[in-house]
PDB file of C-alpha atoms in Angstrom:
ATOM      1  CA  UNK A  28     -56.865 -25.076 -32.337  1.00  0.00           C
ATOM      2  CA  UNK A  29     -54.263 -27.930 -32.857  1.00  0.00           C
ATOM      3  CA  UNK A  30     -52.037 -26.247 -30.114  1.00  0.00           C
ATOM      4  CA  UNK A  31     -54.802 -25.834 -27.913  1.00  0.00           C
ATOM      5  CA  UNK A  32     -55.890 -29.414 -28.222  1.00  0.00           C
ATOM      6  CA  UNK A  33     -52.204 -30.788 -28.226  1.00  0.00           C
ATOM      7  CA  UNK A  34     -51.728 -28.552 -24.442  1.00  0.00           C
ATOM      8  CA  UNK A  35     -54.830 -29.843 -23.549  1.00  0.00           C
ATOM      9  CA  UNK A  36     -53.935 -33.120 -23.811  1.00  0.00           C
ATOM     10  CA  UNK A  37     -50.689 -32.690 -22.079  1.00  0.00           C
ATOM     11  CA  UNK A  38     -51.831 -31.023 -19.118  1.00  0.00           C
ATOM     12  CA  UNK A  39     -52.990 -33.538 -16.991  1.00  0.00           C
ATOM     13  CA  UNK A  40     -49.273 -34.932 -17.001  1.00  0.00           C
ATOM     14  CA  UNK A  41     -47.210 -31.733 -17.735  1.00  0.00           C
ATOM     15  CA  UNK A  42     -45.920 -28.906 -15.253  1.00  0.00           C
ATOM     16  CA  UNK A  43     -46.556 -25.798 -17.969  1.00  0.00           C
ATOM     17  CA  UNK A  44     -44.657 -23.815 -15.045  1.00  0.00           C
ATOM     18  CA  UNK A  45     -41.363 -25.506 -16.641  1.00  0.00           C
ATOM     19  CA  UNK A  46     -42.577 -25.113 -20.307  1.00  0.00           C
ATOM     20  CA  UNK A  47     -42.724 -21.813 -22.550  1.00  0.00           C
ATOM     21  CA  UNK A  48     -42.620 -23.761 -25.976  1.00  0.00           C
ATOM     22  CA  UNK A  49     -45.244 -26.426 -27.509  1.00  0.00           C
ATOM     23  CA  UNK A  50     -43.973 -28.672 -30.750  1.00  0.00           C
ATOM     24  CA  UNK A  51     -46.623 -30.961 -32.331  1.00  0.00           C
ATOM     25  CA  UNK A  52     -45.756 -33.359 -34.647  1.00  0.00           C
ATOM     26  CA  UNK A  53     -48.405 -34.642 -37.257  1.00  0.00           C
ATOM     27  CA  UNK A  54     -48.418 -37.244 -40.182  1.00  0.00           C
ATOM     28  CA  UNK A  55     -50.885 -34.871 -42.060  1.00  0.00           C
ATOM     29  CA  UNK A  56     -49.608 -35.422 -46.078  1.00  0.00           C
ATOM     30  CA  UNK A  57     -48.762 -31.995 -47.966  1.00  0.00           C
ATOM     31  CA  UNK A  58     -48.321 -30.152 -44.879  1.00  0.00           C
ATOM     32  CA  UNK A  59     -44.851 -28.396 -44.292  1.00  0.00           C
ATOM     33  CA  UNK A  60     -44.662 -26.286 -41.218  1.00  0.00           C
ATOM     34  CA  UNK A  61     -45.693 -23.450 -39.027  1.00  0.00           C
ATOM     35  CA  UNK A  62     -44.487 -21.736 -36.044  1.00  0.00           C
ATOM     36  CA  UNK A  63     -44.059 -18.389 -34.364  1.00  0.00           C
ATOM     37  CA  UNK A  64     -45.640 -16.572 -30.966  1.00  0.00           C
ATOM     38  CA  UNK A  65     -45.708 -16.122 -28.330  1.00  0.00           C
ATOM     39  CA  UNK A  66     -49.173 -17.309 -27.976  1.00  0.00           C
ATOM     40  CA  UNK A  67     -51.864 -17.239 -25.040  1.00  0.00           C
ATOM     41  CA  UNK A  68     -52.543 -20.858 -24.133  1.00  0.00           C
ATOM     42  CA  UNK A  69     -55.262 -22.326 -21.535  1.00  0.00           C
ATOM     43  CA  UNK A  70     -53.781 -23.502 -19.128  1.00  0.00           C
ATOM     44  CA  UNK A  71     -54.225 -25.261 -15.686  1.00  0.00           C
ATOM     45  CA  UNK A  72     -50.558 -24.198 -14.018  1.00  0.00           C
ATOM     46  CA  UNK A  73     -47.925 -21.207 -15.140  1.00  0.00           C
ATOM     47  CA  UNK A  74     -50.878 -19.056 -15.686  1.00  0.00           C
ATOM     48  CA  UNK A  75     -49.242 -15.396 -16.162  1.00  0.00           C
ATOM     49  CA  UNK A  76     -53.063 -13.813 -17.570  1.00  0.00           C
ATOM     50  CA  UNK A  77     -56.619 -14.916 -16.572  1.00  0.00           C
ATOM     51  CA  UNK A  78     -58.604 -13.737 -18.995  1.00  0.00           C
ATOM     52  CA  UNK A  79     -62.520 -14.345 -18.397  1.00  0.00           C
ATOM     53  CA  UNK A  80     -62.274 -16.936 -15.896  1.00  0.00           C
ATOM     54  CA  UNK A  81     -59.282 -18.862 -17.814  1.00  0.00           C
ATOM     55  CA  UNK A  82     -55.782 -19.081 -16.568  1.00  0.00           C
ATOM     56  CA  UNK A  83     -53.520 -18.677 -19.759  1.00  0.00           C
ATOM     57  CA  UNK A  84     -49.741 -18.777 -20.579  1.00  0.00           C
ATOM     58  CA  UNK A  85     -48.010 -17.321 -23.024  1.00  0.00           C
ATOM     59  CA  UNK A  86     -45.810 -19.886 -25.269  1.00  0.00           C
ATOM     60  CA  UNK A  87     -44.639 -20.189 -28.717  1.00  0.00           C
ATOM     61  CA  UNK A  88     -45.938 -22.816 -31.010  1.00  0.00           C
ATOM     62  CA  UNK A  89     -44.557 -24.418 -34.009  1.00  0.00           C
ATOM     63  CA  UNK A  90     -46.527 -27.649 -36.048  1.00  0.00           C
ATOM     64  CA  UNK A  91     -44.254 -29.903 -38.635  1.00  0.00           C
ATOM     65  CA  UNK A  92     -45.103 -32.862 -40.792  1.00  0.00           C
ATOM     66  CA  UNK A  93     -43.291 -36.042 -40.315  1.00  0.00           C
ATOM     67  CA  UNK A  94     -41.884 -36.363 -43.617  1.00  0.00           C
ATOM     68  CA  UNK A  95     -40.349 -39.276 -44.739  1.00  0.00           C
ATOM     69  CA  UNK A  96     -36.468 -38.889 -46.303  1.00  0.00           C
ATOM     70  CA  UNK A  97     -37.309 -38.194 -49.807  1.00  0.00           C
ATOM     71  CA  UNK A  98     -34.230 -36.798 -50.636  1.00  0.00           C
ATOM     72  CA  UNK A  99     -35.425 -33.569 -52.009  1.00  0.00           C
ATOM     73  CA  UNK A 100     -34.028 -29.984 -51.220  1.00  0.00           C
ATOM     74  CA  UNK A 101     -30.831 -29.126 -50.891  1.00  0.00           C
ATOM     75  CA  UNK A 102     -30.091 -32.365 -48.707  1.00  0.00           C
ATOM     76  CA  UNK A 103     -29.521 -34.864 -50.986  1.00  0.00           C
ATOM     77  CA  UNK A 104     -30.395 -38.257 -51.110  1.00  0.00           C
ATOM     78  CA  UNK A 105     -31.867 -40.037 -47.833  1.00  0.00           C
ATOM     79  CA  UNK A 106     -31.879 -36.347 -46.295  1.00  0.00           C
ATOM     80  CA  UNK A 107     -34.215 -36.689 -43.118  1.00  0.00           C
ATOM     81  CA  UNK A 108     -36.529 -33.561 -44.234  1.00  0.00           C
ATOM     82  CA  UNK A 109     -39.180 -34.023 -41.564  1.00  0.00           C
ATOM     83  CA  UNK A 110     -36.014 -32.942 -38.728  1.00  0.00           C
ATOM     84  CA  UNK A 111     -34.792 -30.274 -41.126  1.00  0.00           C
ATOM     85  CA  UNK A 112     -38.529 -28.786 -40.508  1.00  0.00           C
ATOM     86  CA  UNK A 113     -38.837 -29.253 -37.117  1.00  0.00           C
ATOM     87  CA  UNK A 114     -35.774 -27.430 -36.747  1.00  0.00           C
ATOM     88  CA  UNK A 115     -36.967 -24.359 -39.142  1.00  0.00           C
ATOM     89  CA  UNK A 116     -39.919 -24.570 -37.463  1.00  0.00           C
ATOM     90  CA  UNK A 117     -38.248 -23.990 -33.925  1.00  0.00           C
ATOM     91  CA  UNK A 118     -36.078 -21.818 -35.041  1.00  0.00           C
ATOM     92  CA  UNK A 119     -39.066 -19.091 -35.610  1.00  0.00           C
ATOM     93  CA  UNK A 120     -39.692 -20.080 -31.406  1.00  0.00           C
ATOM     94  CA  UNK A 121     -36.296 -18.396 -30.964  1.00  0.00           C
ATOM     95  CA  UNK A 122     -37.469 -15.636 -33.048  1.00  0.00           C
ATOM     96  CA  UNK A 123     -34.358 -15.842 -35.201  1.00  0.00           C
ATOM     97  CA  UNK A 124     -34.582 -13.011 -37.793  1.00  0.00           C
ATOM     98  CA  UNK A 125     -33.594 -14.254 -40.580  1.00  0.00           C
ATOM     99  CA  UNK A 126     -36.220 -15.765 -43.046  1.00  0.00           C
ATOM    100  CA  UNK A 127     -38.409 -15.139 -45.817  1.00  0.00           C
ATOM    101  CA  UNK A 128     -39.955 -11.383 -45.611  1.00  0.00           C
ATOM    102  CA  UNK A 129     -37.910 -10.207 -42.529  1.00  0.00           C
ATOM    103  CA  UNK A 130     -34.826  -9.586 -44.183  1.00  0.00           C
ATOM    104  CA  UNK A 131     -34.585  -7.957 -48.022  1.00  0.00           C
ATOM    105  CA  UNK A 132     -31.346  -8.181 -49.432  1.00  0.00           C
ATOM    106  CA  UNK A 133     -31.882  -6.428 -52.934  1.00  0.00           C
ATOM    107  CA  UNK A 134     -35.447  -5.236 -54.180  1.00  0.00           C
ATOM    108  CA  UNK A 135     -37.495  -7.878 -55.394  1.00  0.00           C
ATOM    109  CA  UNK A 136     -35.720 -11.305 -53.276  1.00  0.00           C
ATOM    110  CA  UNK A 137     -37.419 -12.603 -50.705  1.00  0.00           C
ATOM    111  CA  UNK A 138     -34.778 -15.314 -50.031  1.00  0.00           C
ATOM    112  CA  UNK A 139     -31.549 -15.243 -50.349  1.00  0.00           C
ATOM    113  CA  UNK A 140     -30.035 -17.338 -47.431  1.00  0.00           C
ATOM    114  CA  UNK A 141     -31.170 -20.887 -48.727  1.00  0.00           C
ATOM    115  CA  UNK A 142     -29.098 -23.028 -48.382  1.00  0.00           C
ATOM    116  CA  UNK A 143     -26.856 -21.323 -46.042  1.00  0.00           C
ATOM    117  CA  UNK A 144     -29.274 -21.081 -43.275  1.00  0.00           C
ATOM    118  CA  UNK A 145     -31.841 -23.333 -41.649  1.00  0.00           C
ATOM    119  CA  UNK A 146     -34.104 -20.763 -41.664  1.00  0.00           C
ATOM    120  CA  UNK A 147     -34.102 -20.507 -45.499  1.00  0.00           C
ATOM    121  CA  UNK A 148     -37.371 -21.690 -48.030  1.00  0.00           C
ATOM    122  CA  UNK A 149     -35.857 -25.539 -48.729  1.00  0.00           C
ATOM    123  CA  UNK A 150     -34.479 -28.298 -46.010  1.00  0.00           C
ATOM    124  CA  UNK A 151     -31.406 -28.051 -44.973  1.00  0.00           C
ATOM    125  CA  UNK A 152     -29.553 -29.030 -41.407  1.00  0.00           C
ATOM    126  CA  UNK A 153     -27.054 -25.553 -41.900  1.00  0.00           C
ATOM    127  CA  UNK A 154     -26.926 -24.012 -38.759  1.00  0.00           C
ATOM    128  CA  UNK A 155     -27.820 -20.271 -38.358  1.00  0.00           C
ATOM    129  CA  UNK A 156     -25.959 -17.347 -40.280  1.00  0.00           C
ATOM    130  CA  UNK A 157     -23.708 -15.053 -38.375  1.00  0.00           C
ATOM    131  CA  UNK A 158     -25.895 -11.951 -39.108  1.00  0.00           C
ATOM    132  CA  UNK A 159     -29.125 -13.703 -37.291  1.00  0.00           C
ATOM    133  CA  UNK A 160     -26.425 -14.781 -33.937  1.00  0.00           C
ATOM    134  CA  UNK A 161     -24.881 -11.310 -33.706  1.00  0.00           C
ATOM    135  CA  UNK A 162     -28.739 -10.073 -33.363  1.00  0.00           C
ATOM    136  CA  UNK A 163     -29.918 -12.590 -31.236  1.00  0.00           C
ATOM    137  CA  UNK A 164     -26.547 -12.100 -28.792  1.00  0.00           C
ATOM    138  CA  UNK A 165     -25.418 -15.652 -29.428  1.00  0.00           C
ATOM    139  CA  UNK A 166     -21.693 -14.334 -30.240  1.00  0.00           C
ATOM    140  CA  UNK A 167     -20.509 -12.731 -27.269  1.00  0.00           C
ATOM    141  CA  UNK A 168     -19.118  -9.406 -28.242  1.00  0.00           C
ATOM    142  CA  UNK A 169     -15.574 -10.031 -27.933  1.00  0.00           C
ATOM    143  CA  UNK A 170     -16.083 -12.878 -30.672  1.00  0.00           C
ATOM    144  CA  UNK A 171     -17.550  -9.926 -32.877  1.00  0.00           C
ATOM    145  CA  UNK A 172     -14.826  -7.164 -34.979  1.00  0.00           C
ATOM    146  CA  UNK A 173     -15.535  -4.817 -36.409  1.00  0.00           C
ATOM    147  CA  UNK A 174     -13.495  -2.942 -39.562  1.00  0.00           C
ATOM    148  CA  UNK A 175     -14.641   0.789 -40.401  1.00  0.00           C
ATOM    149  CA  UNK A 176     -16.373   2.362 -41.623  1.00  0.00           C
ATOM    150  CA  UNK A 177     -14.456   2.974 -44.166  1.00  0.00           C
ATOM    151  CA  UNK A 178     -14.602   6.623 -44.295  1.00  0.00           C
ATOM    152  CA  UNK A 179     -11.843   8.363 -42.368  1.00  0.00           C
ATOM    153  CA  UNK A 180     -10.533   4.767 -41.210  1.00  0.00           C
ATOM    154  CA  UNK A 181      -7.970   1.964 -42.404  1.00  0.00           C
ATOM    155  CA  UNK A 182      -9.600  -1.022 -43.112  1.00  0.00           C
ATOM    156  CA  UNK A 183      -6.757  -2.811 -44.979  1.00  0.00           C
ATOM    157  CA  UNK A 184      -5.904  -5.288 -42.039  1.00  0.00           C
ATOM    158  CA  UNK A 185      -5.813  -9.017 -41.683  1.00  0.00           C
ATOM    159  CA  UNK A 186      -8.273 -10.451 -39.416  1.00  0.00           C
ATOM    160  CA  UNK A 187      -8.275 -14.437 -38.616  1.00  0.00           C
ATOM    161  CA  UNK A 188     -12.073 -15.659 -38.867  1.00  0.00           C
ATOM    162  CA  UNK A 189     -12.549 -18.798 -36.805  1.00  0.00           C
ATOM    163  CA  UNK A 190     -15.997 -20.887 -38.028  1.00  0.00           C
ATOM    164  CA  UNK A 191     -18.655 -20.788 -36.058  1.00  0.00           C
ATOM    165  CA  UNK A 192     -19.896 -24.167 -36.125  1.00  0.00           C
ATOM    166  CA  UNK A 193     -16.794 -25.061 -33.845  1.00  0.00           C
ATOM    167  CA  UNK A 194     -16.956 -23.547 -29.904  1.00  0.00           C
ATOM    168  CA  UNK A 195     -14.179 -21.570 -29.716  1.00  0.00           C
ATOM    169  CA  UNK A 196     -12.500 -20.797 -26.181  1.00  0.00           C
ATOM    170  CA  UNK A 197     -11.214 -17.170 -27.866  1.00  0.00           C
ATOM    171  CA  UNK A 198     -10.950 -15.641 -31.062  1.00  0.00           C
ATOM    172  CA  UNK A 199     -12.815 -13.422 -33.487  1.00  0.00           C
ATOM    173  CA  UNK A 200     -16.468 -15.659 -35.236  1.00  0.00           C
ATOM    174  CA  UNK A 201     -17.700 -12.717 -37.135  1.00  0.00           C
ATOM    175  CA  UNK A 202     -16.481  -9.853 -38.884  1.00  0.00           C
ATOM    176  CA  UNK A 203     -18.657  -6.675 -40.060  1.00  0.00           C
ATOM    177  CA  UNK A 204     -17.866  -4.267 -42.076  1.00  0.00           C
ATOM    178  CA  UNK A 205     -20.146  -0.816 -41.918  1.00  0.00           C
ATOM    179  CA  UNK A 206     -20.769   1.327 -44.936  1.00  0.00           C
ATOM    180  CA  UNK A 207     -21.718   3.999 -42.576  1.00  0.00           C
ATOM    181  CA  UNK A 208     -21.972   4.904 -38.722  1.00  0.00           C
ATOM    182  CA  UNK A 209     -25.049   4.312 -36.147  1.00  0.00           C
ATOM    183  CA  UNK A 210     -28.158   2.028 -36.572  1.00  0.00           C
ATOM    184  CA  UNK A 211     -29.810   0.124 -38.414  1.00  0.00           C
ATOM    185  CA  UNK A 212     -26.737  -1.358 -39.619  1.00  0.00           C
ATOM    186  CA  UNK A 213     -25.915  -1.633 -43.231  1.00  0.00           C
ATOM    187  CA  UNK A 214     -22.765  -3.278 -44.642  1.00  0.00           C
ATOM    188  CA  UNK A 215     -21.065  -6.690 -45.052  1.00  0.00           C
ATOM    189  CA  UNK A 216     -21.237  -9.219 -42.645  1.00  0.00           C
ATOM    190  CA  UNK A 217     -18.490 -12.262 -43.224  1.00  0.00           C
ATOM    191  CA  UNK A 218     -18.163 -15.435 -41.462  1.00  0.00           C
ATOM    192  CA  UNK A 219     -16.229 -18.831 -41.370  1.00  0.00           C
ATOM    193  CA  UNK A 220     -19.007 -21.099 -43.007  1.00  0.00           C
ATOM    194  CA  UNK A 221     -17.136 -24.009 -43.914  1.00  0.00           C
ATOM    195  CA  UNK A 222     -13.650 -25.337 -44.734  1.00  0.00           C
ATOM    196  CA  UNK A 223     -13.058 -25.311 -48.468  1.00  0.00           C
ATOM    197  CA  UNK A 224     -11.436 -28.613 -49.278  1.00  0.00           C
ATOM    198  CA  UNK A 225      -8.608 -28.036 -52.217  1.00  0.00           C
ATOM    199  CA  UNK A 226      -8.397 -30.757 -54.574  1.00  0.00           C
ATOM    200  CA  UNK A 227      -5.483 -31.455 -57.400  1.00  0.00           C
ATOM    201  CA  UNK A 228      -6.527 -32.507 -60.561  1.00  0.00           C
ATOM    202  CA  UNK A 229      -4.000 -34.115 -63.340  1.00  0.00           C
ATOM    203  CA  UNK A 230      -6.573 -32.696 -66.105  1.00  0.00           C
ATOM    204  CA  UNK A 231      -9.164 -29.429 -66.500  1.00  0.00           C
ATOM    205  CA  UNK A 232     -11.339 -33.024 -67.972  1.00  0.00           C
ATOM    206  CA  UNK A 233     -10.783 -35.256 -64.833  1.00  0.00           C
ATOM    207  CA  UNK A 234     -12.484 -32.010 -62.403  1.00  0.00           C
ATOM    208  CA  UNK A 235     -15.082 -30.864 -64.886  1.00  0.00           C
TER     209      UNK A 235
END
């Protein structure tokens, strides 16, 4: 009902013929987030269904609190958690696979890609995982390798991983490594997350 009432109220002044996504933004306390779809919306242009009279379109939908920046979560203090959600929130518009029950790493987890991802359970700004862009065809193939599997092949190569936060005019973003042949894949997936800064301590006491 709230994203019927929010395209509702932006139909008189929107062209839904140029839309297939609807974000409201509330200030309701305790609320996190929802989101997914598509959805059938009423609506008075880009119908693509009539159903009983009513012109409808099909869009996704997500709703996100506008939370202040408590600092909680993995993003610190002053961490603007309200944009972290939106973000979350759109990224189940994309229909980006990774999150929560879609993706079981070992019995029993329903989570393991907070923080890395933005799709994880707690705010963070991280950009996507490799994994969820190699399924959604974000990484053209050629930026894709790869190695195995490992029976019957040599795998002992080096392979330069560029990160994938950077756009790269060439070069190899993500690498995966098989445990066996055909689909649905199983194996290792590795990618360039983030440069590890070294640091040089005079004492094991001074970096503790």
């Amino acid at each position: 009902r709230i994203g019927q009432d929010a395209v509702n109220l932006a139909d008189p002044f929107v062209d839904f013929n140029r839309f297939d996504r609807v974000v409201v933004i509330s200030n309701w306390p305790g609320f996190g987030g929802t989101g997914g779809g598509p959805y059938w919306w009423r609506v008075a242009e880009g119908v693509e269904m009539t159903v009983a009279g009513e012109g409808k379109r099909a869009m996704t939908l997500s709703v996100a609190n506008e939370w202040q920046a408590t600092g909680s979560g993995y993003g610190g203090p002053g961490f603007d958690e309200g944009a972290s959600v939106v973000a979350h929130e759109i990224g189940h518009h994309l229909g980006v696979p990774v999150h929560y029950d879609d993706v079981r790493w070992f019995p029993g987890s329903r989570d393991a890609a907070s923080p890395w991802d933005l799709m994880g359970f707690s705010p963070t700004l991280f950009h996507f995982i490799g994994w969820a862009k190699s399924a959604m065809g974000w990484l053209p193939a050629a930026r894709v390798s790869t190695l195995g599997p490992p029976e019957g092949s040599d795998i002992d190569v080096t392979q330069r991983l560029r990160p994938q936060a950077v756009a790269m005019g060439s070069g190899i973003q993500l690498l995966r490594i098989p445990f066996t042949r055909g689909e649905p894949y199983r194996g290792y997936v590795v990618e360039n997350r983030r440069r590890r800064v070294r640091v040089s301590c005079w004492s094991w006491r001074a970096c503790s």
